[in-house]
Each structure stands twice: as C-alpha cells, then as structure tokens.
Amino acid sequence: MEAFTVYTGTSVPLMNDNIDTDQILPKQFLKLIDKKGFGKYLMYEWRYLDDNYTENPDFIFNTAPYRKATILITGDNFGAGSSREHAAWALADYGFKVIIAGSFGDIHYNNDLNNGILPIVQPRDVREKLATLKSTDEITVDLYEQKILSPVGEFYFDIDADWKNKLLKGLDDIGITMQYEDLIAEYEKNRPAYW
C-alpha cells in the first residue's frame, strides 16, 4: 500500500446521504477478482444512461471540471449496505484518495482504509463549505497534523492512532507481517522438523 502523508488534490461534491455500496458499485460487477478495473463501474447507475456506457451529462463526475477530482465530498452514511470490498476498490481505481463524509458504514470505512483511501468524518456545515469550492480549488489533507487546508477554511479530523500509523507508513496487514520477515525466517529455520 502506498503511504499517505500529505495529499493535495481537487474535489467533487456529491452531497447525497445514504450512498450505499450497491450505488457505489452495483452487484453485477462483483465477478472481477483483481482490484484494478473497477473505476469504470463506479456509480454506474448514475454515471451512465445505458449499458453502452453513454455518459449521463447531468451527473457531476461526467462534467469536465470534475473529471480529475481525487477528493470526494459527500453526505451522511456513506458506504452503508453490504460489506463488499469491491466498492472501495472502485473508488481507489477511479482515483479517489480522500472521502469526506458525515459518517460512514463501519465496514466500508475499514475497507477504504485497507485500500489506502483516507475516510474523514466532518460535520455538515464543514462539508457544505467544502462543496462550494470551484473545481480548480485545491484541498490539502495533512495526515500528520490531522487537518484539512482549503480556501474555505482549516478543519481538523480524528483518526484512530493505529490506522494513522499504518497509512503514514503505507502498511496493510501483509506489510505489517513482512516487517517481521527476518524473525519469521529465523523461526522457520530453527523450528523442530516434527512441526
């Protein structure tokens, strides 16, 4: 996993509440087993008018100013619903690095973290301010200081200390285990043959 320390990007506002994992990534796309390639299907029902991928010109992700946004500003209860990790894969593959919401579905919150996306909880008034930013306005998210720096203000956020450490060091569960690779190898070399 890539380390997350300080990130600067532009944002897109999608202020709907209760965006569930089936809206983020519909069930028909769960057949793929590689984490790559899911970005095409992100918000499928909203982004496309038909199964030929004709873009819905009214959906904000499809408008020219927001196509390159990497920070999503959204409503309450983002990622509710099923536990599919594919929803986080789709967000990451599309290019999102940060999601700022009023709250998150518990499992989805952890799936985002496990896939290097920083989910940030902020109150509605902060999100409404951030949603007014122009498509060219940049937001900086400083994980060290746990703050959001933007043209409309500076806002602090909370994050579990263990998750913060993992993100800062770019460590997923496998990466944490691999920190002990020498000890594991030594153990394997010295353990009795009957084990």
PDB file of C-alpha atoms in Angstrom:
ATOM      1  CA  MET A   1       0.000   0.000   0.000  1.00  0.00           C
ATOM      2  CA  GLU A   2       1.250   3.478  -0.809  1.00  0.00           C
ATOM      3  CA  ALA A   3       1.978   5.720   2.171  1.00  0.00           C
ATOM      4  CA  PHE A   4      -0.449   8.568   2.826  1.00  0.00           C
ATOM      5  CA  THR A   5       1.174  11.581   4.470  1.00  0.00           C
ATOM      6  CA  VAL A   6       0.155  14.931   2.975  1.00  0.00           C
ATOM      7  CA  TYR A   7      -2.068  14.932  -0.078  1.00  0.00           C
ATOM      8  CA  THR A   8      -3.251  17.793  -2.291  1.00  0.00           C
ATOM      9  CA  GLY A   9      -5.987  17.446  -4.873  1.00  0.00           C
ATOM     10  CA  THR A  10      -9.213  18.884  -6.201  1.00  0.00           C
ATOM     11  CA  SER A  11     -12.640  17.835  -5.012  1.00  0.00           C
ATOM     12  CA  VAL A  12     -16.057  16.891  -6.321  1.00  0.00           C
ATOM     13  CA  PRO A  13     -19.229  17.380  -4.259  1.00  0.00           C
ATOM     14  CA  LEU A  14     -21.824  14.586  -4.246  1.00  0.00           C
ATOM     15  CA  MET A  15     -23.856  15.579  -1.232  1.00  0.00           C
ATOM     16  CA  ASN A  16     -26.359  12.716  -1.238  1.00  0.00           C
ATOM     17  CA  ASP A  17     -26.932  10.954   2.073  1.00  0.00           C
ATOM     18  CA  ASN A  18     -27.056   7.151   2.374  1.00  0.00           C
ATOM     19  CA  ILE A  19     -24.997   6.303  -0.706  1.00  0.00           C
ATOM     20  CA  ASP A  20     -24.754   2.554  -0.243  1.00  0.00           C
ATOM     21  CA  THR A  21     -22.227   0.080  -1.597  1.00  0.00           C
ATOM     22  CA  ASP A  22     -24.632  -1.054  -4.332  1.00  0.00           C
ATOM     23  CA  GLN A  23     -24.805   2.520  -5.615  1.00  0.00           C
ATOM     24  CA  ILE A  24     -21.014   2.855  -5.350  1.00  0.00           C
ATOM     25  CA  LEU A  25     -20.522  -0.436  -7.226  1.00  0.00           C
ATOM     26  CA  PRO A  26     -23.559  -2.456  -8.381  1.00  0.00           C
ATOM     27  CA  LYS A  27     -23.585  -6.191  -7.712  1.00  0.00           C
ATOM     28  CA  GLN A  28     -23.281  -7.221 -11.375  1.00  0.00           C
ATOM     29  CA  PHE A  29     -19.642  -6.099 -11.318  1.00  0.00           C
ATOM     30  CA  LEU A  30     -18.560  -8.259  -8.374  1.00  0.00           C
ATOM     31  CA  LYS A  31     -17.361 -11.068 -10.648  1.00  0.00           C
ATOM     32  CA  LEU A  32     -13.959  -9.487 -11.224  1.00  0.00           C
ATOM     33  CA  ILE A  33     -11.274 -10.658  -8.816  1.00  0.00           C
ATOM     34  CA  ASP A  34      -8.459  -8.177  -9.495  1.00  0.00           C
ATOM     35  CA  LYS A  35      -8.582  -4.825  -7.703  1.00  0.00           C
ATOM     36  CA  LYS A  36      -7.871  -2.995 -10.960  1.00  0.00           C
ATOM     37  CA  GLY A  37     -10.506  -2.028 -13.487  1.00  0.00           C
ATOM     38  CA  PHE A  38     -13.392  -1.248 -11.139  1.00  0.00           C
ATOM     39  CA  GLY A  39     -13.192   2.536 -11.589  1.00  0.00           C
ATOM     40  CA  LYS A  40     -15.119   2.251 -14.853  1.00  0.00           C
ATOM     41  CA  TYR A  41     -18.120   0.915 -12.923  1.00  0.00           C
ATOM     42  CA  LEU A  42     -18.086   3.399 -10.036  1.00  0.00           C
ATOM     43  CA  MET A  43     -21.549   4.946  -9.518  1.00  0.00           C
ATOM     44  CA  TYR A  44     -22.616   3.053 -12.651  1.00  0.00           C
ATOM     45  CA  GLU A  45     -26.365   3.718 -12.382  1.00  0.00           C
ATOM     46  CA  TRP A  46     -25.767   7.455 -12.024  1.00  0.00           C
ATOM     47  CA  ARG A  47     -22.826   7.875 -14.410  1.00  0.00           C
ATOM     48  CA  TYR A  48     -24.314   6.122 -17.429  1.00  0.00           C
ATOM     49  CA  LEU A  49     -27.585   6.304 -19.319  1.00  0.00           C
ATOM     50  CA  ASP A  50     -27.383   2.763 -20.704  1.00  0.00           C
ATOM     51  CA  ASP A  51     -25.313  -0.427 -20.831  1.00  0.00           C
ATOM     52  CA  ASN A  52     -23.222   1.043 -23.668  1.00  0.00           C
ATOM     53  CA  TYR A  53     -21.609   3.423 -21.145  1.00  0.00           C
ATOM     54  CA  THR A  54     -23.256   6.503 -22.606  1.00  0.00           C
ATOM     55  CA  GLU A  55     -22.361   9.139 -20.037  1.00  0.00           C
ATOM     56  CA  ASN A  56     -25.137  10.926 -18.194  1.00  0.00           C
ATOM     57  CA  PRO A  57     -24.274  14.592 -18.854  1.00  0.00           C
ATOM     58  CA  ASP A  58     -26.138  15.633 -15.693  1.00  0.00           C
ATOM     59  CA  PHE A  59     -24.005  13.552 -13.329  1.00  0.00           C
ATOM     60  CA  ILE A  60     -21.260  15.667 -11.754  1.00  0.00           C
ATOM     61  CA  PHE A  61     -18.460  13.094 -12.250  1.00  0.00           C
ATOM     62  CA  ASN A  62     -19.039  13.397 -16.004  1.00  0.00           C
ATOM     63  CA  THR A  63     -18.689  17.172 -16.161  1.00  0.00           C
ATOM     64  CA  ALA A  64     -15.364  18.417 -17.477  1.00  0.00           C
ATOM     65  CA  PRO A  65     -14.305  20.416 -14.422  1.00  0.00           C
ATOM     66  CA  TYR A  66     -14.643  17.473 -12.039  1.00  0.00           C
ATOM     67  CA  ARG A  67     -13.304  14.536 -14.078  1.00  0.00           C
ATOM     68  CA  LYS A  68      -9.897  14.645 -12.389  1.00  0.00           C
ATOM     69  CA  ALA A  69     -11.121  15.172  -8.809  1.00  0.00           C
ATOM     70  CA  THR A  70      -9.496  12.914  -6.225  1.00  0.00           C
ATOM     71  CA  ILE A  71     -11.290  14.097  -3.089  1.00  0.00           C
ATOM     72  CA  LEU A  72     -14.983  13.258  -2.703  1.00  0.00           C
ATOM     73  CA  ILE A  73     -17.158  15.497  -0.531  1.00  0.00           C
ATOM     74  CA  THR A  74     -20.357  13.651   0.315  1.00  0.00           C
ATOM     75  CA  GLY A  75     -23.301  13.201   2.671  1.00  0.00           C
ATOM     76  CA  ASP A  76     -24.044  11.144   5.750  1.00  0.00           C
ATOM     77  CA  ASN A  77     -23.819   7.352   5.987  1.00  0.00           C
ATOM     78  CA  PHE A  78     -21.525   6.866   3.000  1.00  0.00           C
ATOM     79  CA  GLY A  79     -20.890   3.215   2.135  1.00  0.00           C
ATOM     80  CA  ALA A  80     -23.774   1.716   4.077  1.00  0.00           C
ATOM     81  CA  GLY A  81     -25.098  -1.643   2.972  1.00  0.00           C
ATOM     82  CA  SER A  82     -23.206  -4.775   2.093  1.00  0.00           C
ATOM     83  CA  SER A  83     -19.637  -5.493   3.107  1.00  0.00           C
ATOM     84  CA  ARG A  84     -18.276  -5.684  -0.449  1.00  0.00           C
ATOM     85  CA  GLU A  85     -14.688  -4.506  -0.562  1.00  0.00           C
ATOM     86  CA  HIS A  86     -15.160  -4.028  -4.301  1.00  0.00           C
ATOM     87  CA  ALA A  87     -16.792  -0.642  -3.559  1.00  0.00           C
ATOM     88  CA  ALA A  88     -13.511   0.614  -2.055  1.00  0.00           C
ATOM     89  CA  TRP A  89     -11.616  -0.933  -4.984  1.00  0.00           C
ATOM     90  CA  ALA A  90     -13.816   1.066  -7.389  1.00  0.00           C
ATOM     91  CA  LEU A  91     -13.242   4.326  -5.509  1.00  0.00           C
ATOM     92  CA  ALA A  92      -9.471   3.762  -5.431  1.00  0.00           C
ATOM     93  CA  ASP A  93      -9.268   2.665  -9.065  1.00  0.00           C
ATOM     94  CA  TYR A  94     -11.256   5.727 -10.140  1.00  0.00           C
ATOM     95  CA  GLY A  95      -8.640   7.843  -8.386  1.00  0.00           C
ATOM     96  CA  PHE A  96     -10.143   8.917  -5.075  1.00  0.00           C
ATOM     97  CA  LYS A  97      -7.594   9.357  -2.282  1.00  0.00           C
ATOM     98  CA  VAL A  98      -9.840  11.037   0.304  1.00  0.00           C
ATOM     99  CA  ILE A  99     -13.551  10.822   1.086  1.00  0.00           C
ATOM    100  CA  ILE A 100     -15.048  13.428   3.402  1.00  0.00           C
ATOM    101  CA  ALA A 101     -18.473  12.403   4.702  1.00  0.00           C
ATOM    102  CA  GLY A 102     -20.729  12.990   7.683  1.00  0.00           C
ATOM    103  CA  SER A 103     -20.437   9.318   8.631  1.00  0.00           C
ATOM    104  CA  PHE A 104     -19.520   6.001   7.048  1.00  0.00           C
ATOM    105  CA  GLY A 105     -20.832   2.480   7.063  1.00  0.00           C
ATOM    106  CA  ASP A 106     -18.498   0.726   9.534  1.00  0.00           C
ATOM    107  CA  ILE A 107     -17.293  -1.998   7.183  1.00  0.00           C
ATOM    108  CA  HIS A 108     -16.887   0.380   4.256  1.00  0.00           C
ATOM    109  CA  TYR A 109     -14.853   2.767   6.430  1.00  0.00           C
ATOM    110  CA  ASN A 110     -12.384  -0.030   7.174  1.00  0.00           C
ATOM    111  CA  ASN A 111     -12.376  -1.198   3.550  1.00  0.00           C
ATOM    112  CA  ASP A 112     -11.412   2.329   2.467  1.00  0.00           C
ATOM    113  CA  LEU A 113      -8.553   2.404   4.967  1.00  0.00           C
ATOM    114  CA  ASN A 114      -7.381  -1.075   3.925  1.00  0.00           C
ATOM    115  CA  ASN A 115      -7.164   0.173   0.348  1.00  0.00           C
ATOM    116  CA  GLY A 116      -5.248   3.372   1.082  1.00  0.00           C
ATOM    117  CA  ILE A 117      -8.211   5.748   0.911  1.00  0.00           C
ATOM    118  CA  LEU A 118      -8.481   8.187   3.830  1.00  0.00           C
ATOM    119  CA  PRO A 119     -12.100   8.446   5.042  1.00  0.00           C
ATOM    120  CA  ILE A 120     -12.646  11.649   7.032  1.00  0.00           C
ATOM    121  CA  VAL A 121     -15.717  12.468   9.122  1.00  0.00           C
ATOM    122  CA  GLN A 122     -16.764  16.122   9.159  1.00  0.00           C
ATOM    123  CA  PRO A 123     -19.965  17.881  10.225  1.00  0.00           C
ATOM    124  CA  ARG A 124     -22.440  19.045   7.608  1.00  0.00           C
ATOM    125  CA  ASP A 125     -21.504  22.737   7.856  1.00  0.00           C
ATOM    126  CA  VAL A 126     -17.858  21.939   7.022  1.00  0.00           C
ATOM    127  CA  ARG A 127     -18.870  19.707   4.112  1.00  0.00           C
ATOM    128  CA  GLU A 128     -21.226  22.359   2.786  1.00  0.00           C
ATOM    129  CA  LYS A 129     -18.376  24.884   2.824  1.00  0.00           C
ATOM    130  CA  LEU A 130     -16.074  22.443   1.018  1.00  0.00           C
ATOM    131  CA  ALA A 131     -18.834  21.700  -1.520  1.00  0.00           C
ATOM    132  CA  THR A 132     -18.772  25.362  -2.601  1.00  0.00           C
ATOM    133  CA  LEU A 133     -15.178  25.132  -3.817  1.00  0.00           C
ATOM    134  CA  LYS A 134     -14.517  25.631  -7.503  1.00  0.00           C
ATOM    135  CA  SER A 135     -13.309  22.600  -9.427  1.00  0.00           C
ATOM    136  CA  THR A 136      -9.829  24.142  -9.647  1.00  0.00           C
ATOM    137  CA  ASP A 137      -9.538  24.914  -5.922  1.00  0.00           C
ATOM    138  CA  GLU A 138      -7.130  22.602  -4.160  1.00  0.00           C
ATOM    139  CA  ILE A 139      -7.578  20.930  -0.799  1.00  0.00           C
ATOM    140  CA  THR A 140      -4.597  19.684   1.181  1.00  0.00           C
ATOM    141  CA  VAL A 141      -5.091  16.872   3.667  1.00  0.00           C
ATOM    142  CA  ASP A 142      -2.283  16.604   6.197  1.00  0.00           C
ATOM    143  CA  LEU A 143      -2.467  13.267   7.988  1.00  0.00           C
ATOM    144  CA  TYR A 144       0.444  14.139  10.288  1.00  0.00           C
ATOM    145  CA  GLU A 145      -1.445  17.137  11.659  1.00  0.00           C
ATOM    146  CA  GLN A 146      -4.891  15.623  11.031  1.00  0.00           C
ATOM    147  CA  LYS A 147      -6.171  18.692   9.259  1.00  0.00           C
ATOM    148  CA  ILE A 148      -7.800  19.788   6.035  1.00  0.00           C
ATOM    149  CA  LEU A 149      -6.485  23.001   4.474  1.00  0.00           C
ATOM    150  CA  SER A 150      -8.724  24.667   1.917  1.00  0.00           C
ATOM    151  CA  PRO A 151      -9.666  28.088   0.537  1.00  0.00           C
ATOM    152  CA  VAL A 152     -12.789  27.999   2.757  1.00  0.00           C
ATOM    153  CA  GLY A 153     -11.014  27.161   5.993  1.00  0.00           C
ATOM    154  CA  GLU A 154      -8.857  24.820   8.021  1.00  0.00           C
ATOM    155  CA  PHE A 155     -10.569  21.840   9.654  1.00  0.00           C
ATOM    156  CA  TYR A 156      -9.288  19.138  11.989  1.00  0.00           C
ATOM    157  CA  PHE A 157     -10.306  15.487  11.906  1.00  0.00           C
ATOM    158  CA  ASP A 158      -9.966  12.433  14.122  1.00  0.00           C
ATOM    159  CA  ILE A 159      -8.471   9.098  13.157  1.00  0.00           C
ATOM    160  CA  ASP A 160      -7.583   6.018  15.146  1.00  0.00           C
ATOM    161  CA  ALA A 161      -3.868   6.111  16.072  1.00  0.00           C
ATOM    162  CA  ASP A 162      -3.219   2.608  14.691  1.00  0.00           C
ATOM    163  CA  TRP A 163      -4.802   3.437  11.343  1.00  0.00           C
ATOM    164  CA  LYS A 164      -2.919   6.727  11.196  1.00  0.00           C
ATOM    165  CA  ASN A 165       0.361   4.886  11.742  1.00  0.00           C
ATOM    166  CA  LYS A 166      -0.473   2.270   9.077  1.00  0.00           C
ATOM    167  CA  LEU A 167      -1.366   4.924   6.495  1.00  0.00           C
ATOM    168  CA  LEU A 168       1.669   7.098   7.237  1.00  0.00           C
ATOM    169  CA  LYS A 169       3.934   4.077   6.781  1.00  0.00           C
ATOM    170  CA  GLY A 170       1.973   2.586   3.870  1.00  0.00           C
ATOM    171  CA  LEU A 171       1.370  -0.662   5.746  1.00  0.00           C
ATOM    172  CA  ASP A 172      -1.522  -3.001   5.105  1.00  0.00           C
ATOM    173  CA  ASP A 173      -1.886  -6.262   7.062  1.00  0.00           C
ATOM    174  CA  ILE A 174       0.597  -8.054   4.807  1.00  0.00           C
ATOM    175  CA  GLY A 175       3.045  -5.175   5.058  1.00  0.00           C
ATOM    176  CA  ILE A 176       2.854  -5.300   8.849  1.00  0.00           C
ATOM    177  CA  THR A 177       3.626  -9.022   8.784  1.00  0.00           C
ATOM    178  CA  MET A 178       6.513  -8.500   6.365  1.00  0.00           C
ATOM    179  CA  GLN A 179       8.169  -6.139   8.861  1.00  0.00           C
ATOM    180  CA  TYR A 180       8.989  -9.322  10.771  1.00  0.00           C
ATOM    181  CA  GLU A 181      10.264 -11.241   7.754  1.00  0.00           C
ATOM    182  CA  ASP A 182      13.703 -11.818   9.290  1.00  0.00           C
ATOM    183  CA  LEU A 183      12.212 -13.104  12.547  1.00  0.00           C
ATOM    184  CA  ILE A 184       9.828 -15.359  10.641  1.00  0.00           C
ATOM    185  CA  ALA A 185      12.676 -16.750   8.545  1.00  0.00           C
ATOM    186  CA  GLU A 186      14.769 -17.335  11.670  1.00  0.00           C
ATOM    187  CA  TYR A 187      11.883 -19.123  13.359  1.00  0.00           C
ATOM    188  CA  GLU A 188      11.272 -21.300  10.303  1.00  0.00           C
ATOM    189  CA  LYS A 189      14.965 -22.187  10.145  1.00  0.00           C
ATOM    190  CA  ASN A 190      15.171 -23.148  13.816  1.00  0.00           C
ATOM    191  CA  ARG A 191      11.844 -24.841  14.466  1.00  0.00           C
ATOM    192  CA  PRO A 192      11.922 -28.578  15.043  1.00  0.00           C
ATOM    193  CA  ALA A 193      11.375 -30.733  11.958  1.00  0.00           C
ATOM    194  CA  TYR A 194       8.380 -32.509  13.544  1.00  0.00           C
ATOM    195  CA  TRP A 195       6.451 -29.218  13.453  1.00  0.00           C
TER     196      TRP A 195
END
